[in-house]
C-alpha positions as CSV (number, residue, x, y, z in Angstrom):
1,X,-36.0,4.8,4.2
2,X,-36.0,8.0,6.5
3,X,-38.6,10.8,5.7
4,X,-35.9,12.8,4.2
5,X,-35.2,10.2,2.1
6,X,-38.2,10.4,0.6
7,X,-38.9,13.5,0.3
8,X,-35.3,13.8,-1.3
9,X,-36.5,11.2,-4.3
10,X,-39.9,13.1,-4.6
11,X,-38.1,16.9,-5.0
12,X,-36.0,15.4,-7.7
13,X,-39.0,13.4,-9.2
14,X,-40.8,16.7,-9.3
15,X,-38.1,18.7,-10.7
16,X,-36.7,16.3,-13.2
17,X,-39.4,14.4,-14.7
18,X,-41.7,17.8,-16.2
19,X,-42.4,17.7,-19.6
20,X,-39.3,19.7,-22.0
21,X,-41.2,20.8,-25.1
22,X,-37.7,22.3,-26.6
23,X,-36.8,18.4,-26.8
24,X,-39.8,16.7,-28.7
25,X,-38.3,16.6,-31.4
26,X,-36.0,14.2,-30.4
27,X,-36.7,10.8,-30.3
28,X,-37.4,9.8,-26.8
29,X,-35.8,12.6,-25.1
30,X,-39.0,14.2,-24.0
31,X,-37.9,14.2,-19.6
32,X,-35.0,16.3,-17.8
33,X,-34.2,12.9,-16.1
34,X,-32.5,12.4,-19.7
35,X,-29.5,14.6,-18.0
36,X,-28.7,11.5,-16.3
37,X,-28.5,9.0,-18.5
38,X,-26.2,11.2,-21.4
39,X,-23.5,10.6,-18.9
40,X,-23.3,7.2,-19.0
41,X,-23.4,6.7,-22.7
42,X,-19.6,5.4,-24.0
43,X,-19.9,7.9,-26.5
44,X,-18.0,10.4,-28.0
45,X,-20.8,13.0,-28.8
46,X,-21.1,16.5,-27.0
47,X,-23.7,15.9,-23.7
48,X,-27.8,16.5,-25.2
49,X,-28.1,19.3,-21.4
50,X,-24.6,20.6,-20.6
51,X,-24.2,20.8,-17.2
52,X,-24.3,24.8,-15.5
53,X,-21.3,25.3,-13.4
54,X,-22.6,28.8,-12.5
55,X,-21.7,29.2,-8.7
56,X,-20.0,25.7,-8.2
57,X,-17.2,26.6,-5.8
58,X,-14.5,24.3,-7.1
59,X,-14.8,26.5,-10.7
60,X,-14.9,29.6,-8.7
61,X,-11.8,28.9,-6.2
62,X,-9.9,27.6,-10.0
63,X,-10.7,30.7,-11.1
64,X,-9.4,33.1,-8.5
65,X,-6.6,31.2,-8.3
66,X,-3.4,32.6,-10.4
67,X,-1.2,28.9,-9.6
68,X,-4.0,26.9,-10.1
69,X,-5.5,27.9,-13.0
70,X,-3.3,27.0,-15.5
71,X,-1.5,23.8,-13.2
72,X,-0.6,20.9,-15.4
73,X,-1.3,18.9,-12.4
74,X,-4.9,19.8,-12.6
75,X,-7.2,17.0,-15.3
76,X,-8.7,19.5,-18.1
77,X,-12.6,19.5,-17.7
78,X,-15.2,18.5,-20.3
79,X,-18.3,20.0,-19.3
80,X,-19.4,19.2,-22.6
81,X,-18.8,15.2,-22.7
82,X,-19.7,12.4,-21.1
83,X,-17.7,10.1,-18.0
84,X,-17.1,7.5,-20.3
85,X,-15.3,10.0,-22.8
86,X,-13.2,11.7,-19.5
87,X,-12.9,8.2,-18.5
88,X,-10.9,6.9,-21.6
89,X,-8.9,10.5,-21.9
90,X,-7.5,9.8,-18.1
91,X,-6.6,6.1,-18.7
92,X,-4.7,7.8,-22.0
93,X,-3.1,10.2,-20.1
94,X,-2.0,7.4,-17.3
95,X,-0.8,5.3,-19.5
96,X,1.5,7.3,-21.4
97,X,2.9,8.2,-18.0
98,X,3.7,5.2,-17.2
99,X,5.0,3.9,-19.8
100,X,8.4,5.8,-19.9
101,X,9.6,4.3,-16.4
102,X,7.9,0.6,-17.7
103,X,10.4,1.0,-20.4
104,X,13.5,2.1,-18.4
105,X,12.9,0.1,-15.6
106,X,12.5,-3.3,-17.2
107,X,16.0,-2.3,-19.4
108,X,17.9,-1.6,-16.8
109,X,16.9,-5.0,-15.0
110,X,19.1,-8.1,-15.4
111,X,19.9,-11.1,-13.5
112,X,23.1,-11.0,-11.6
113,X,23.5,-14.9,-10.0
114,X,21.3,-17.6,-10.4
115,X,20.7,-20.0,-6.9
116,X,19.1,-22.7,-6.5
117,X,17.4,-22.9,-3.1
118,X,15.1,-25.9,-3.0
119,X,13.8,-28.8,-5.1
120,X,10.2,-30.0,-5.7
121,X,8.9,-33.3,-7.3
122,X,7.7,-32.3,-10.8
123,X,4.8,-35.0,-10.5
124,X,3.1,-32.5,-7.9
125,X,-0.2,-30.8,-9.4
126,X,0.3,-27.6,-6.8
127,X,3.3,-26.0,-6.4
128,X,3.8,-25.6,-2.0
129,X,4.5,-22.3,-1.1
130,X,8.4,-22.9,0.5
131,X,9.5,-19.8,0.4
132,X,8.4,-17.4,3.4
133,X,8.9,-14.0,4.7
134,X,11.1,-12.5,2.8
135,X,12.1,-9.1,3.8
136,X,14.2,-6.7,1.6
137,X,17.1,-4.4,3.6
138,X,19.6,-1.3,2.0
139,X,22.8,-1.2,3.5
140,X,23.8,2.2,2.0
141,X,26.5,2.2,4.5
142,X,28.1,-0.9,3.1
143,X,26.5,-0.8,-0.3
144,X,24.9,-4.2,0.4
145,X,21.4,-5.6,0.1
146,X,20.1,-8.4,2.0
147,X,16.8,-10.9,1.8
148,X,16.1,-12.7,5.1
149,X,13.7,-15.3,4.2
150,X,12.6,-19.2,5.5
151,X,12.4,-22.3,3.5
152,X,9.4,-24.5,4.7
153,X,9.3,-28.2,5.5
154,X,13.1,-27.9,5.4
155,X,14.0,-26.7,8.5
156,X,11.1,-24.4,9.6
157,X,13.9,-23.8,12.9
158,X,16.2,-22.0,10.3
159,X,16.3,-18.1,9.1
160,X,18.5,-17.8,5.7
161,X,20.4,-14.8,5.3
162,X,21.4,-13.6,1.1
163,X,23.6,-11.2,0.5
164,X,24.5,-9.5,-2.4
165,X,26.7,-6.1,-3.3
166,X,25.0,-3.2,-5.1
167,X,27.4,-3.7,-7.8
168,X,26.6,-6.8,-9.4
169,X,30.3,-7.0,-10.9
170,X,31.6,-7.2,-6.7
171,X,30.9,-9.9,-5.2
172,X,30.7,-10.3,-1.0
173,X,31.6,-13.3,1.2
174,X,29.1,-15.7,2.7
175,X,26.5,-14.6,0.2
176,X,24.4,-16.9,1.9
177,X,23.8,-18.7,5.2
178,X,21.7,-19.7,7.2
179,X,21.2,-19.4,11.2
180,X,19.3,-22.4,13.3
181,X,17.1,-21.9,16.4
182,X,17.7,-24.8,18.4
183,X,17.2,-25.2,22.1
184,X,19.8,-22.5,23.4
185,X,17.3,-19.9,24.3
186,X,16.4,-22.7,27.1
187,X,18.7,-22.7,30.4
188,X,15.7,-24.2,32.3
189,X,16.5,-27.7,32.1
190,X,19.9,-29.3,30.2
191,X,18.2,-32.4,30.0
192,X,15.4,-32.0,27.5
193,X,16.6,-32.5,24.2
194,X,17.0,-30.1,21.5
195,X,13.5,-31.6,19.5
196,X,11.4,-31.1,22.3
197,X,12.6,-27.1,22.6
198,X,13.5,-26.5,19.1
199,X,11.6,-22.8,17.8
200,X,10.7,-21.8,14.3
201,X,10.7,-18.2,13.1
202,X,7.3,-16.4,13.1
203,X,8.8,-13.6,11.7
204,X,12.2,-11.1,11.1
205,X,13.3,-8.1,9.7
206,X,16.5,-5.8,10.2
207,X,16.6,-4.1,13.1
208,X,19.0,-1.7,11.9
209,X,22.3,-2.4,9.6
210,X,24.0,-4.2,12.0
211,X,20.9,-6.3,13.9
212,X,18.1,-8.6,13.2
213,X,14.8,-9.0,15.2
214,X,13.1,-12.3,15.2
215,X,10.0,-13.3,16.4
216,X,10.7,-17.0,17.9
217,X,7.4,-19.6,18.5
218,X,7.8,-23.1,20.4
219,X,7.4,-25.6,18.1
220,X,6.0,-28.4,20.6
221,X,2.8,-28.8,19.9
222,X,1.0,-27.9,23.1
223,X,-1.0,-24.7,24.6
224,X,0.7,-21.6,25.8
225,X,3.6,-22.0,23.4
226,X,6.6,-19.6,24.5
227,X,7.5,-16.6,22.0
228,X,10.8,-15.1,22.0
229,X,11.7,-11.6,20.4
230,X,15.0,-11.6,19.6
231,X,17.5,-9.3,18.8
232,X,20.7,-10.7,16.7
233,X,23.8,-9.2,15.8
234,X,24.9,-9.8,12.2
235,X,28.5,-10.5,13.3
């Protein structure tokens, strides 16, 4: 601890823990330091020592203020009640806000096509995680959505592309596809084969509506493993 440290803890020792004669009559409230505990207690009961918010600026500047003063946006005060009371009123009050769009929401969501994309042996105690990066895209030209997403340990050199129209009563072509890295990105040598120069997808999202960017890794298993960033056309 520094030296103002201290001295900090001793000022408030000295200020807090005199004697209070107007509070001996209650049960073992006989020391100031008793304005610290009352706010803790989860009770509903007015504070024992009120707090004075003479000269506290953020009471002042409220007060000056003609917009803020009355602003719904503002949380009411308590000065009389405790942080566990204010506490429960403000979980209330966020609650009840959210509950309207919870309600609307989860009414207006229904599922539009079922697909299956992969199976799993049921005997397994932990489900693998097989389904990776998916990232969400908003056509609002076309009024499409798309999910571009890879399926591990089935072809980690394949990026799948789903499509779906914003009306869920349209339907598009080629809802889903998928597009396979193999060795083409190689003009070094014609004779390796396409195993030993095949890349996997670290990563992709849309470029813009019309392109994707992927982020390409070797998948030979060696050091200084080549990355690719690509840029594809959705055409």
């Amino acid at each position: 601890m520094t030296q103002k440290d201290i001295t900090f803890v001793a000022d408030f020792l000295t200020e807090h823990f005199n004697e209070a004669p107007e509070l001996y009559n209650r049960k073992g409230k006989y020391f100031n330091v008793e304005r610290v505990g009352q706010y803790l207690k989860d009770e509903d009961d007015d504070l024992v020592s009120p707090p004075n918010t003479e000269g506290n600026q953020w009471f002042n500047f409220l007060k000056d203020s003609t917009h803020l003063k009355e602003s719904p946006l503002l949380f009411p005060y308590y000065p009389e009640k405790s942080l566990h009371f204010v506490k429960r009123q403000m979980e209330g009050v966020i609650d009840q806000c959210l509950q309207k769009p919870a309600d609307v929401i989860g009414k207006s969501v229904h599922q539009a096509v079922c697909m299956s994309l992969y199976k799993i042996s049921q005997s397994e105690d932990s489900t693998p995680q097989l389904f990776k990066l998916p990232f969400l895209w908003n056509d609002k030209t076309s009024n499409l959505h798309y999910v571009l997403f890879t399926i591990l340990e089935n072809s980690i050199s394949k990026i799948h592309i789903l499509r779906r129209h914003t009306d869920t009563s349209r339907s598009v072509s080629d809802g889903i596809l998928a597009v396979e890295f193999g060795n083409f990105l190689n003009s070094n040598s014609v004779n390796q084969s396409s195993d030993s120069r095949c890349y996997s997808c670290l990563d992709a999202h849309f470029y813009d509506d019309e392109t994707i960017t992927v982020v390409l890794k070797e998948s030979v298993q060696q050091e200084g493993k080549e990355r690719v960033l690509a840029q594809l056309p959705l055409s």
